[in-house]
């Protein structure tokens, strides 16, 4: 990719760094292993050994660990990184950490350099900075925007690496999380964040300190975490640390408190499953149960103090999300307008922030994000706030995330750590949280009777059992997957509440099996997509026994009349039977408004087993990564 392009980073790199009186290499590489699920195509580590020494690889972290052992790399000061390529191909010379070698000097020697740096994010003005640094004699060995920052800090260095970093970030436009050290300052690592997450870990007795892009990277090392805010800079030394703003004003412990965060590394263990995605599909009954634990009744306070006042003050809902989270928002629109009788708009976050819209101060802005750090959704939230829409709520899986901190209200799902790139349990727990929001708004608006509330709560409490029954359909789904593995394309159809579920099913299949898949409202078939239907184009149909069933049956006949082959997820009482060209899996029971949470599970299993049959990398599909924290 040409370095002059302003590109989108579609993955999230990982940072781990530390200063300690002991060898930090085990902490750094173990941290990288815990961040592997986010996706990466190269990795590396650099340490202070009097000079600078590093090891880099385009293989997995396990290979990097062997390289570190072979080269006997050890130090009390180091930085490490997993990279997802944006500027420059995935190659060792583009891998982090990057070194600055000084004007006129270049070296491919792993022991050369003055400044060592790792970076998550995108620097938008890297071309201008590169030209200015080349004019000063700096030689570039990579195509990355990151190397620009290393040279820039080197050019500004006058004996204090923190001061050089402070001066450098003033010239950067874009998003970054940085960890840096200099060969002349042992036992010192400095960092900065703007638009990309970075946390500080306070080690045992406060004598060692760490930086990471996720607290999970430090699980087992420390649970004492400081969440750095937008624009923060941090200075780590043995036995002490400072956090300041870009102007150098220090923050005290009330402004940047140390929080105890239990990021259990065991949550990432694969256990008896072949892949994390498989594990996470089968964890959904537990995840839904945990997400609904403690919900004894419907009350606005489920979403935070002051929620009743906020819900009384709003007259419409705006949902902002990306990817799978966007499809959960699309499903919630049907619930909110049907049950709570409140106008609802759903926007793709990356589009919303760049278009002219008509703000309404009585809007409840709802963001949906698994990580709570999704850059486009955070930016869309801030855009909405900037337009005067102050009432904000997030449905999020990470209680300590930036999204939760920036929203007025929140509902924290309890899906647990999700490792597989293709989201499963995060999606269904989001739906559970959004259904609770629907009921709370319906209650405040006078559209939820006591009888209806009791019915809905009973149905929600039954969800874990109902999901177990759906998971028992796996053998039938496997037989479908054997057919799909031979196909290059697929169509997914749904109507009403289940159209977003068809969209999610198509997304899952294309993400991990690389089969081209599209989803449509079934009524749209005759407006164009029907031209694609042949016997080589399987058509997956979500067919609950709802008010649109008869119309859906007509759409299915349109497919059969053109030689298309149907794969139907049907409720038991739909009177849709298997016959030539029609394959039917019967769902255990009709589940009314909550049916989307059940119908999506066989689609997840279909994608998983199709990918398995094709031999693709289920948990780490090509070109994709788990968290999207940079535009």
Coordinates of C-alpha atoms in Angstrom, one line a residue:
X1 CA 0.0 0.0 0.0
X2 CA 1.5 3.3 -1.0
X3 CA 2.7 5.3 2.0
X4 CA 1.0 8.5 0.7
X5 CA -2.4 7.0 1.1
X6 CA -4.5 7.9 4.2
X7 CA -5.5 4.3 5.0
X8 CA -7.8 2.6 7.5
X9 CA -6.3 0.2 10.0
X10 CA -8.6 -2.7 10.2
X11 CA -6.9 -4.4 13.1
X12 CA -5.6 -3.6 16.5
X13 CA -1.9 -4.0 17.3
X14 CA -0.7 -4.9 20.7
X15 CA 1.7 -3.1 23.0
X16 CA 3.5 -4.4 26.1
X17 CA 6.3 -2.5 27.8
X18 CA 8.0 -2.4 31.1
X19 CA 10.6 -1.1 33.5
X20 CA 11.7 -3.4 36.3
X21 CA 14.7 -4.5 38.5
X22 CA 14.1 -8.0 37.0
X23 CA 14.3 -9.3 33.5
X24 CA 11.1 -8.1 31.8
X25 CA 11.3 -10.3 28.7
X26 CA 9.1 -13.0 30.1
X27 CA 6.4 -10.4 30.9
X28 CA 6.7 -8.9 27.5
X29 CA 6.4 -12.1 25.4
X30 CA 3.7 -13.6 27.6
X31 CA 1.8 -10.3 27.2
X32 CA 2.1 -10.6 23.4
X33 CA 0.7 -14.1 23.6
X34 CA -2.3 -12.9 25.5
X35 CA -2.9 -10.3 22.8
X36 CA -2.5 -12.7 19.9
X37 CA -6.3 -13.1 19.4
X38 CA -6.5 -9.5 18.2
X39 CA -4.7 -10.4 15.0
X40 CA -1.3 -9.6 13.7
X41 CA 1.2 -10.3 11.0
X42 CA 4.5 -9.6 12.6
X43 CA 5.8 -9.2 16.1
X44 CA 8.9 -8.0 17.9
X45 CA 10.7 -7.0 21.1
X46 CA 13.4 -4.5 21.9
X47 CA 15.4 -4.1 25.1
X48 CA 18.0 -1.9 26.7
X49 CA 21.3 -3.7 27.1
X50 CA 23.7 -0.7 27.2
X51 CA 22.7 -0.1 23.6
X52 CA 19.5 -1.3 21.9
X53 CA 18.8 -4.9 21.0
X54 CA 15.8 -6.3 19.3
X55 CA 14.2 -9.4 17.7
X56 CA 11.5 -9.3 15.1
X57 CA 9.5 -12.0 13.2
X58 CA 6.7 -12.3 10.7
X59 CA 5.8 -15.7 12.3
X60 CA 3.8 -16.2 15.5
X61 CA 4.9 -15.0 18.9
X62 CA 6.0 -18.6 19.7
X63 CA 8.7 -18.2 17.0
X64 CA 9.8 -14.8 18.5
X65 CA 10.2 -16.4 21.9
X66 CA 12.5 -19.0 20.4
X67 CA 14.5 -16.3 18.7
X68 CA 14.8 -14.4 22.0
X69 CA 16.0 -17.5 23.8
X70 CA 18.6 -18.3 21.0
X71 CA 19.9 -14.7 21.1
X72 CA 19.8 -14.7 25.0
X73 CA 18.0 -11.3 25.0
X74 CA 17.3 -10.1 28.6
X75 CA 16.9 -6.7 30.3
X76 CA 15.0 -4.8 32.9
X77 CA 13.8 -2.3 30.3
X78 CA 11.9 -3.3 27.1
X79 CA 9.0 -2.8 24.7
X80 CA 7.2 -5.4 22.6
X81 CA 4.6 -5.3 19.9
X82 CA 2.3 -7.3 17.6
X83 CA 1.6 -5.4 14.3
X84 CA -1.2 -5.5 11.8
X85 CA 0.2 -4.1 8.5
X86 CA -1.2 -0.8 7.2
X87 CA 1.8 1.2 5.9
X88 CA 4.1 -1.3 4.3
X89 CA 3.8 -5.0 3.7
X90 CA 4.1 -7.5 6.6
X91 CA 7.9 -7.9 6.5
X92 CA 10.6 -8.0 9.1
X93 CA 11.9 -4.5 8.1
X94 CA 8.4 -3.1 8.7
X95 CA 7.9 -4.9 12.0
X96 CA 8.0 -3.1 15.3
X97 CA 9.9 -2.1 17.4
X98 CA 11.5 0.6 15.2
X99 CA 14.9 2.2 15.9
X100 CA 16.1 5.6 14.9
X101 CA 19.7 5.6 13.8
X102 CA 20.5 9.3 13.5
X103 CA 21.0 11.5 10.4
X104 CA 22.9 9.8 7.6
X105 CA 23.1 6.5 9.3
X106 CA 21.2 3.3 8.6
X107 CA 21.6 -0.2 9.7
X108 CA 19.8 -3.5 9.5
X109 CA 21.8 -4.7 12.5
X110 CA 19.5 -5.6 15.4
X111 CA 21.9 -4.0 17.9
X112 CA 22.1 -0.5 16.4
X113 CA 20.0 2.6 17.2
X114 CA 19.3 5.3 19.7
X115 CA 15.6 5.4 20.1
X116 CA 13.4 2.3 20.3
X117 CA 9.6 2.7 19.7
X118 CA 6.4 0.8 19.2
X119 CA 3.2 2.3 18.0
X120 CA -0.5 1.5 17.6
X121 CA -2.4 3.8 15.3
X122 CA -2.1 5.9 12.1
X123 CA -0.1 9.1 11.7
X124 CA -1.9 11.1 9.0
X125 CA 0.9 13.7 8.4
X126 CA 3.7 11.1 8.1
X127 CA 4.5 12.1 4.5
X128 CA 5.3 15.7 5.5
X129 CA 7.3 14.6 8.6
X130 CA 9.2 12.1 6.5
X131 CA 10.2 14.7 4.0
X132 CA 11.4 17.1 6.7
X133 CA 13.4 14.4 8.5
X134 CA 15.0 13.2 5.2
X135 CA 16.1 16.7 4.6
X136 CA 17.9 16.6 7.9
X137 CA 19.7 13.4 6.8
X138 CA 17.5 10.7 8.4
X139 CA 17.4 7.4 6.4
X140 CA 14.3 5.3 6.4
X141 CA 14.5 1.5 6.3
X142 CA 10.7 0.8 6.4
X143 CA 7.5 2.0 4.7
X144 CA 5.8 2.5 8.0
X145 CA 4.4 5.7 9.5
X146 CA 5.9 4.5 12.8
X147 CA 9.5 4.9 11.8
X148 CA 8.8 8.6 11.3
X149 CA 8.0 9.0 15.0
X150 CA 11.2 7.3 16.0
X151 CA 13.3 9.6 13.9
X152 CA 11.2 12.6 15.0
X153 CA 11.9 11.9 18.7
X154 CA 15.6 11.3 17.9
X155 CA 15.7 14.7 16.2
X156 CA 14.2 16.4 19.2
X157 CA 16.3 14.6 21.9
X158 CA 18.4 16.8 24.2
X159 CA 19.0 14.4 27.0
X160 CA 15.4 13.8 28.2
X161 CA 13.4 11.3 26.3
X162 CA 10.1 12.4 28.0
X163 CA 10.7 16.0 26.8
X164 CA 11.5 14.7 23.3
X165 CA 8.3 12.6 23.2
X166 CA 6.3 15.6 24.5
X167 CA 7.7 17.8 21.7
X168 CA 7.1 15.1 19.1
X169 CA 3.5 14.4 19.8
X170 CA 2.8 18.1 19.4
X171 CA 3.7 17.6 15.7
X172 CA 1.7 14.4 15.2
X173 CA -1.7 14.3 13.5
X174 CA -3.7 11.1 13.8
X175 CA -4.1 8.4 16.4
X176 CA -1.4 6.7 18.5
X177 CA -0.4 4.8 21.5
X178 CA 3.3 4.9 22.0
X179 CA 6.0 3.3 24.1
X180 CA 9.5 4.6 23.8
X181 CA 13.0 4.3 25.3
X182 CA 16.4 5.8 24.6
X183 CA 19.8 4.0 24.8
X184 CA 21.2 6.8 27.1
X185 CA 18.5 6.4 29.7
X186 CA 18.3 2.9 31.1
X187 CA 15.3 1.9 33.3
X188 CA 13.1 4.5 31.7
X189 CA 10.1 4.0 29.3
X190 CA 7.8 6.8 28.2
X191 CA 4.5 6.6 26.5
X192 CA 1.6 8.6 25.1
X193 CA -1.9 8.0 23.8
X194 CA -4.4 9.8 21.6
X195 CA -7.2 7.9 19.9
X196 CA -5.7 4.4 20.7
X197 CA -5.9 2.7 24.1
X198 CA -3.0 2.5 26.5
X199 CA -3.0 1.5 30.2
X200 CA -0.4 1.7 32.9
X201 CA 0.2 -1.3 35.2
X202 CA 1.7 -0.6 38.7
X203 CA 3.8 -3.6 39.6
X204 CA 4.4 -5.3 43.0
X205 CA 5.3 -2.7 45.6
X206 CA 5.3 0.0 43.0
X207 CA 8.8 -0.9 42.1
X208 CA 8.1 -1.9 38.5
X209 CA 5.8 -0.4 36.0
X210 CA 4.3 -1.5 32.7
X211 CA 2.4 -0.2 29.7
X212 CA 0.0 -2.2 27.6
X213 CA -2.8 -1.8 25.1
X214 CA -5.0 -4.1 27.2
X215 CA -5.0 -5.0 30.9
X216 CA -5.3 -8.7 29.9
X217 CA -1.7 -8.5 28.6
X218 CA -0.6 -7.9 32.3
X219 CA -2.8 -10.7 33.8
X220 CA -0.8 -12.5 36.5
X221 CA 1.7 -9.6 36.6
X222 CA -0.4 -6.9 38.2
X223 CA -4.0 -6.1 38.7
X224 CA -3.3 -2.4 39.6
X225 CA -4.2 -0.4 36.5
X226 CA -4.3 3.3 35.6
X227 CA -6.4 4.0 32.6
X228 CA -4.7 6.7 30.6
X229 CA -7.0 9.3 29.0
X230 CA -6.9 11.1 25.7
X231 CA -3.8 13.2 25.3
X232 CA -2.0 11.7 28.4
X233 CA 1.8 11.2 28.5
X234 CA 3.4 8.8 31.0
X235 CA 6.9 8.4 32.3
X236 CA 7.9 5.1 33.9
X237 CA 11.0 4.7 36.0
X238 CA 12.1 2.2 38.7
X239 CA 9.9 2.8 41.7
X240 CA 7.9 5.8 40.3
X241 CA 5.8 7.1 37.5
X242 CA 4.2 10.3 36.3
X243 CA 1.2 11.0 34.1
X244 CA 0.8 14.4 32.5
X245 CA -1.1 16.1 29.8
X246 CA 0.5 17.3 26.6
X247 CA 1.5 20.6 28.2
X248 CA 3.3 18.8 31.1
X249 CA 0.7 19.4 33.8
X250 CA 0.8 16.4 36.2
X251 CA -2.3 14.5 37.2
X252 CA -2.7 13.3 40.8
X253 CA -4.1 10.0 42.0
X254 CA -7.6 11.4 42.2
X255 CA -7.5 12.4 38.5
X256 CA -5.8 9.2 37.3
X257 CA -6.7 6.7 40.0
X258 CA -5.2 3.2 40.3
X259 CA -8.0 0.7 39.9
X260 CA -8.0 -3.0 40.7
X261 CA -8.8 -4.9 37.5
X262 CA -9.1 -8.7 37.4
X263 CA -8.1 -9.6 33.9
X264 CA -8.1 -13.3 34.2
X265 CA -5.7 -15.0 31.8
X266 CA -7.6 -18.2 32.2
X267 CA -10.5 -16.7 30.3
X268 CA -8.4 -17.1 27.2
X269 CA -7.7 -20.8 27.6
X270 CA -9.0 -23.0 24.8
X271 CA -9.9 -26.0 26.9
X272 CA -11.3 -29.0 25.1
X273 CA -12.5 -27.1 22.0
X274 CA -10.7 -27.1 18.7
X275 CA -11.1 -23.3 18.2
X276 CA -12.0 -20.3 20.3
X277 CA -15.0 -19.6 18.0
X278 CA -16.4 -23.0 18.8
X279 CA -15.8 -22.5 22.5
X280 CA -17.5 -19.1 22.4
X281 CA -20.5 -20.4 20.5
X282 CA -21.0 -23.0 23.2
X283 CA -20.5 -20.5 26.0
X284 CA -23.5 -18.5 24.9
X285 CA -26.0 -20.0 27.4
X286 CA -23.6 -19.2 30.2
X287 CA -22.8 -15.7 28.8
X288 CA -26.5 -14.9 28.5
X289 CA -27.2 -16.1 32.0
X290 CA -24.3 -14.0 33.4
X291 CA -25.5 -11.0 31.5
X292 CA -29.0 -11.3 32.9
X293 CA -27.9 -12.2 36.4
X294 CA -29.4 -10.0 39.1
X295 CA -32.2 -8.7 36.8
X296 CA -35.1 -9.3 39.1
X297 CA -37.3 -6.8 37.5
X298 CA -37.3 -4.1 34.8
X299 CA -36.1 -0.7 36.0
X300 CA -34.3 2.1 34.3
X301 CA -31.6 2.0 37.0
X302 CA -30.3 -1.2 35.4
X303 CA -28.5 1.3 33.1
X304 CA -27.1 3.6 35.8
X305 CA -28.1 6.2 38.3
X306 CA -30.3 8.9 36.8
X307 CA -31.5 6.7 33.9
X308 CA -35.2 7.3 34.8
X309 CA -34.7 11.0 34.4
X310 CA -32.8 10.5 31.1
X311 CA -35.4 8.1 29.7
X312 CA -38.2 10.6 30.6
X313 CA -36.4 13.4 28.7
X314 CA -35.9 11.6 25.4
X315 CA -38.3 11.2 22.4
X316 CA -36.1 9.2 20.0
X317 CA -33.1 6.8 19.9
X318 CA -30.0 6.9 17.7
X319 CA -27.9 3.7 17.7
X320 CA -24.3 4.0 16.5
X321 CA -22.2 0.9 15.9
X322 CA -20.0 -1.0 13.4
X323 CA -19.9 -4.5 12.0
X324 CA -21.7 -7.2 14.1
X325 CA -22.6 -4.6 16.7
X326 CA -24.4 -2.7 13.9
X327 CA -26.6 -5.7 13.2
X328 CA -27.5 -6.0 16.9
X329 CA -28.6 -2.4 16.7
X330 CA -30.7 -3.1 13.6
X331 CA -32.4 -5.9 15.5
X332 CA -33.0 -3.6 18.4
X333 CA -34.7 -1.0 16.2
X334 CA -37.6 -3.5 15.6
X335 CA -37.9 -4.1 19.4
X336 CA -37.7 -0.4 20.3
X337 CA -40.3 0.7 17.8
X338 CA -42.7 -2.2 18.4
X339 CA -42.5 -2.6 22.1
X340 CA -41.3 0.8 23.4
X341 CA -43.1 2.8 20.6
X342 CA -40.1 5.1 20.3
X343 CA -38.7 6.2 16.9
X344 CA -35.2 4.7 16.4
X345 CA -32.5 5.3 13.8
X346 CA -29.5 3.0 13.4
X347 CA -26.3 4.4 11.8
X348 CA -23.0 2.9 10.8
X349 CA -20.7 4.8 13.0
X350 CA -18.0 5.5 10.4
X351 CA -20.6 7.0 8.1
X352 CA -22.5 9.0 10.7
X353 CA -19.6 11.1 11.8
X354 CA -18.9 12.3 8.3
X355 CA -22.3 13.3 7.1
X356 CA -24.6 16.2 7.8
X357 CA -27.4 15.2 10.1
X358 CA -30.2 16.9 12.0
X359 CA -29.5 16.7 15.7
X360 CA -32.2 16.5 18.3
X361 CA -31.2 17.3 21.9
X362 CA -33.9 14.9 23.1
X363 CA -32.2 11.9 21.5
X364 CA -30.8 9.0 23.5
X365 CA -27.5 8.1 21.7
X366 CA -26.9 4.4 22.1
X367 CA -23.5 3.0 21.2
X368 CA -22.8 -0.7 20.9
X369 CA -19.3 -2.1 21.1
X370 CA -17.7 -5.3 22.3
X371 CA -14.4 -3.7 23.3
X372 CA -15.5 -0.2 24.2
X373 CA -12.5 1.1 22.3
X374 CA -13.9 1.0 18.7
X375 CA -12.4 4.1 17.2
X376 CA -15.2 4.8 14.7
X377 CA -17.9 4.4 17.3
X378 CA -16.1 6.5 19.9
X379 CA -15.6 9.3 17.3
X380 CA -19.3 9.0 16.3
X381 CA -20.3 9.3 20.0
X382 CA -18.2 12.5 20.3
X383 CA -19.6 13.9 17.1
X384 CA -23.1 13.4 18.4
X385 CA -22.2 15.0 21.7
X386 CA -20.7 17.9 19.8
X387 CA -24.0 18.4 18.1
X388 CA -25.7 18.9 21.5
X389 CA -27.0 15.4 22.1
X390 CA -26.0 14.9 25.7
X391 CA -28.0 11.8 26.6
X392 CA -25.7 8.8 25.9
X393 CA -25.8 5.1 26.8
X394 CA -23.5 2.2 25.8
X395 CA -24.0 -1.5 25.6
X396 CA -20.5 -2.8 26.1
X397 CA -18.6 -5.9 27.3
X398 CA -15.7 -4.0 29.0
X399 CA -16.6 -2.0 32.1
X400 CA -13.3 -0.1 32.2
X401 CA -13.3 0.9 28.5
X402 CA -13.3 4.4 27.1
X403 CA -16.8 4.1 25.8
X404 CA -18.2 3.3 29.3
X405 CA -16.2 6.2 30.8
X406 CA -17.5 8.7 28.1
X407 CA -21.2 7.7 28.2
X408 CA -23.7 8.9 30.7
X409 CA -25.3 5.5 31.2
X410 CA -24.2 1.9 30.5
X411 CA -25.2 -1.7 30.5
X412 CA -22.2 -4.0 30.8
X413 CA -22.7 -7.4 29.1
X414 CA -20.9 -10.3 30.7
X415 CA -19.8 -12.3 27.7
X416 CA -16.3 -12.7 29.1
X417 CA -13.2 -12.5 26.9
X418 CA -14.0 -13.2 23.2
X419 CA -10.9 -14.4 21.3
X420 CA -12.3 -15.5 17.9
X421 CA -12.3 -12.6 15.4
X422 CA -15.9 -13.5 14.3
X423 CA -18.1 -12.3 17.1
X424 CA -20.6 -14.8 18.6
X425 CA -21.3 -14.5 22.3
X426 CA -20.6 -10.8 22.3
X427 CA -23.4 -10.4 19.7
X428 CA -26.0 -12.4 21.6
X429 CA -25.3 -10.7 24.9
X430 CA -25.6 -7.3 23.2
X431 CA -29.1 -8.4 22.0
X432 CA -29.9 -9.4 25.6
X433 CA -28.8 -5.9 26.9
X434 CA -30.7 -4.2 24.1
X435 CA -33.9 -6.1 24.9
X436 CA -33.6 -5.0 28.5
X437 CA -33.2 -1.4 27.3
X438 CA -36.3 -1.8 25.2
X439 CA -38.3 -3.0 28.2
X440 CA -37.0 -0.2 30.4
X441 CA -37.9 2.5 27.8
X442 CA -41.3 0.8 27.3
X443 CA -41.9 1.0 31.1
X444 CA -41.0 4.6 31.4
X445 CA -43.2 5.5 28.4
X446 CA -46.2 3.6 29.8
X447 CA -46.2 0.8 27.2
X448 CA -45.2 -2.1 29.5
X449 CA -47.9 -3.7 31.7
X450 CA -47.0 -5.8 34.7
X451 CA -48.2 -8.9 32.9
X452 CA -46.1 -8.2 29.8
X453 CA -43.0 -7.5 32.0
X454 CA -43.5 -10.8 33.8
X455 CA -43.8 -12.6 30.5
X456 CA -40.7 -11.0 29.0
X457 CA -38.7 -11.7 32.1
X458 CA -39.8 -15.3 32.1
X459 CA -38.8 -15.7 28.5
X460 CA -35.4 -14.1 29.1
X461 CA -34.6 -16.3 32.1
X462 CA -35.4 -19.3 29.9
X463 CA -32.9 -18.3 27.2
X464 CA -29.9 -20.3 28.5
X465 CA -32.0 -23.5 28.4
X466 CA -33.4 -22.6 25.0
X467 CA -29.9 -22.0 23.7
X468 CA -28.7 -25.4 24.9
X469 CA -31.5 -26.9 22.8
X470 CA -30.5 -25.0 19.7
X471 CA -26.8 -26.0 20.2
X472 CA -28.0 -29.6 20.1
X473 CA -28.9 -29.1 16.4
X474 CA -25.1 -29.0 15.6
X475 CA -25.1 -32.4 13.8
X476 CA -27.7 -31.3 11.4
X477 CA -25.8 -28.0 10.8
X478 CA -22.7 -30.0 10.0
X479 CA -24.5 -31.8 7.2
X480 CA -25.4 -28.4 5.7
X481 CA -21.8 -27.2 6.1
X482 CA -20.6 -30.1 3.9
X483 CA -22.7 -28.7 1.1
X484 CA -21.6 -25.1 1.6
X485 CA -17.9 -25.9 1.7
X486 CA -18.3 -26.8 -2.1
X487 CA -19.9 -23.4 -2.9
X488 CA -18.4 -20.0 -3.8
X489 CA -21.5 -17.9 -3.1
X490 CA -24.5 -17.9 -0.8
X491 CA -27.7 -15.8 -0.2
X492 CA -29.3 -15.3 3.2
X493 CA -32.9 -14.2 3.5
X494 CA -35.0 -12.9 6.4
X495 CA -38.0 -10.7 7.0
X496 CA -38.7 -8.1 9.7
X497 CA -37.0 -8.8 13.0
X498 CA -34.9 -11.6 11.3
X499 CA -33.5 -9.6 8.4
X500 CA -30.6 -8.4 10.6
X501 CA -30.0 -12.0 11.7
X502 CA -29.7 -12.9 8.0
X503 CA -27.2 -10.1 7.6
X504 CA -25.2 -11.4 10.6
X505 CA -25.3 -15.0 9.2
X506 CA -23.9 -13.8 5.9
X507 CA -21.2 -11.8 7.6
X508 CA -20.1 -14.8 9.7
X509 CA -19.9 -17.1 6.6
X510 CA -17.8 -14.6 4.6
X511 CA -15.5 -13.7 7.5
X512 CA -14.2 -17.2 8.3
X513 CA -14.9 -19.4 5.2
X514 CA -14.2 -16.7 2.6
X515 CA -17.4 -17.7 0.7
X516 CA -19.0 -14.7 -0.8
X517 CA -22.3 -14.2 1.0
X518 CA -25.0 -11.6 0.9
X519 CA -28.2 -11.0 2.8
X520 CA -31.5 -9.4 1.8
X521 CA -35.0 -8.9 3.1
X522 CA -36.8 -11.8 1.4
X523 CA -39.2 -9.4 -0.2
X524 CA -36.3 -7.8 -2.1
X525 CA -35.5 -10.9 -4.1
X526 CA -37.6 -10.0 -7.1
X527 CA -36.0 -6.5 -7.2
X528 CA -32.7 -7.9 -8.4
X529 CA -31.0 -10.6 -6.3
X530 CA -33.2 -13.3 -7.9
X531 CA -31.1 -13.0 -11.0
X532 CA -28.2 -14.7 -9.1
X533 CA -30.2 -17.7 -8.0
X534 CA -29.1 -21.0 -9.5
X535 CA -28.5 -24.5 -8.1
X536 CA -25.0 -23.4 -7.3
X537 CA -26.3 -20.5 -5.1
X538 CA -27.6 -22.0 -1.8
X539 CA -30.2 -19.8 -0.1
X540 CA -30.4 -19.8 3.7
X541 CA -33.8 -18.7 5.0
X542 CA -34.6 -17.7 8.5
X543 CA -38.2 -18.8 8.9
X544 CA -39.8 -18.2 12.4
X545 CA -43.5 -18.6 12.8
X546 CA -44.4 -14.9 12.8
X547 CA -46.8 -12.6 11.0
X548 CA -44.5 -12.5 7.9
X549 CA -44.3 -16.3 7.5
X550 CA -46.8 -16.7 4.6
X551 CA -45.1 -13.9 2.7
X552 CA -41.7 -15.6 3.3
X553 CA -43.1 -18.9 2.0
X554 CA -43.9 -17.1 -1.2
X555 CA -40.4 -15.8 -1.5
X556 CA -39.1 -19.3 -1.0
X557 CA -41.2 -20.5 -3.9
X558 CA -39.6 -17.9 -6.1
X559 CA -36.3 -19.4 -5.3
X560 CA -37.4 -23.0 -6.0
X561 CA -39.0 -21.9 -9.3
X562 CA -35.6 -20.7 -10.5
X563 CA -33.8 -23.9 -9.5
X564 CA -32.4 -22.5 -6.2
X565 CA -31.7 -24.8 -3.2
X566 CA -33.1 -23.7 0.1
X567 CA -31.7 -24.2 3.6
X568 CA -34.4 -23.3 6.0
X569 CA -34.3 -22.6 9.8
X570 CA -37.9 -23.1 10.6
X571 CA -39.9 -23.1 13.8
X572 CA -41.6 -26.4 14.5
X573 CA -45.1 -25.2 13.7
X574 CA -44.4 -23.5 10.3
X575 CA -45.4 -26.5 8.3
X576 CA -42.3 -26.2 6.1
X577 CA -41.0 -29.7 5.3
X578 CA -37.9 -31.1 3.7
X579 CA -38.3 -32.1 0.0
X580 CA -36.2 -31.9 -3.1
X581 CA -34.2 -28.7 -3.1
X582 CA -35.5 -27.8 0.4
X583 CA -33.4 -28.7 3.5
X584 CA -35.0 -27.9 6.8
X585 CA -33.7 -27.7 10.3
X586 CA -36.5 -27.3 12.9
X587 CA -35.9 -25.0 15.8
X588 CA -36.9 -26.5 19.2
X589 CA -39.5 -23.8 19.9
X590 CA -40.9 -20.5 18.7
X591 CA -39.5 -17.7 20.9
X592 CA -41.4 -14.7 19.9
X593 CA -39.6 -11.3 20.2
X594 CA -36.5 -13.0 21.5
X595 CA -36.3 -15.4 18.5
X596 CA -33.3 -13.6 16.9
X597 CA -31.1 -14.6 19.8
X598 CA -31.9 -18.3 19.0
X599 CA -31.9 -18.2 15.2
X600 CA -28.5 -16.7 15.0
X601 CA -26.8 -19.6 16.7
X602 CA -27.3 -22.2 13.9
X603 CA -25.9 -19.6 11.5
X604 CA -22.8 -19.2 13.7
X605 CA -22.4 -23.0 13.6
X606 CA -22.9 -23.1 9.9
X607 CA -20.1 -20.6 9.3
X608 CA -17.8 -22.4 11.8
X609 CA -18.3 -25.9 10.3
X610 CA -18.1 -24.6 6.7
X611 CA -14.8 -23.0 7.5
X612 CA -13.6 -26.2 9.3
X613 CA -14.5 -28.2 6.2
X614 CA -12.6 -25.7 4.0
X615 CA -9.6 -25.7 6.2
X616 CA -9.4 -21.9 6.8
X617 CA -8.0 -20.3 9.9
X618 CA -11.2 -20.1 11.9
X619 CA -10.0 -17.8 14.8
X620 CA -7.7 -15.6 12.8
X621 CA -9.2 -15.2 9.3
X622 CA -7.1 -13.4 6.7
X623 CA -7.0 -9.6 6.6
X624 CA -9.1 -9.3 9.8
X625 CA -8.4 -8.6 13.4
X626 CA -10.5 -8.6 16.6
X627 CA -10.5 -5.0 17.7
X628 CA -10.8 -2.0 15.5
X629 CA -9.3 0.9 17.4
X630 CA -8.0 3.1 14.7
X631 CA -9.9 4.7 11.8

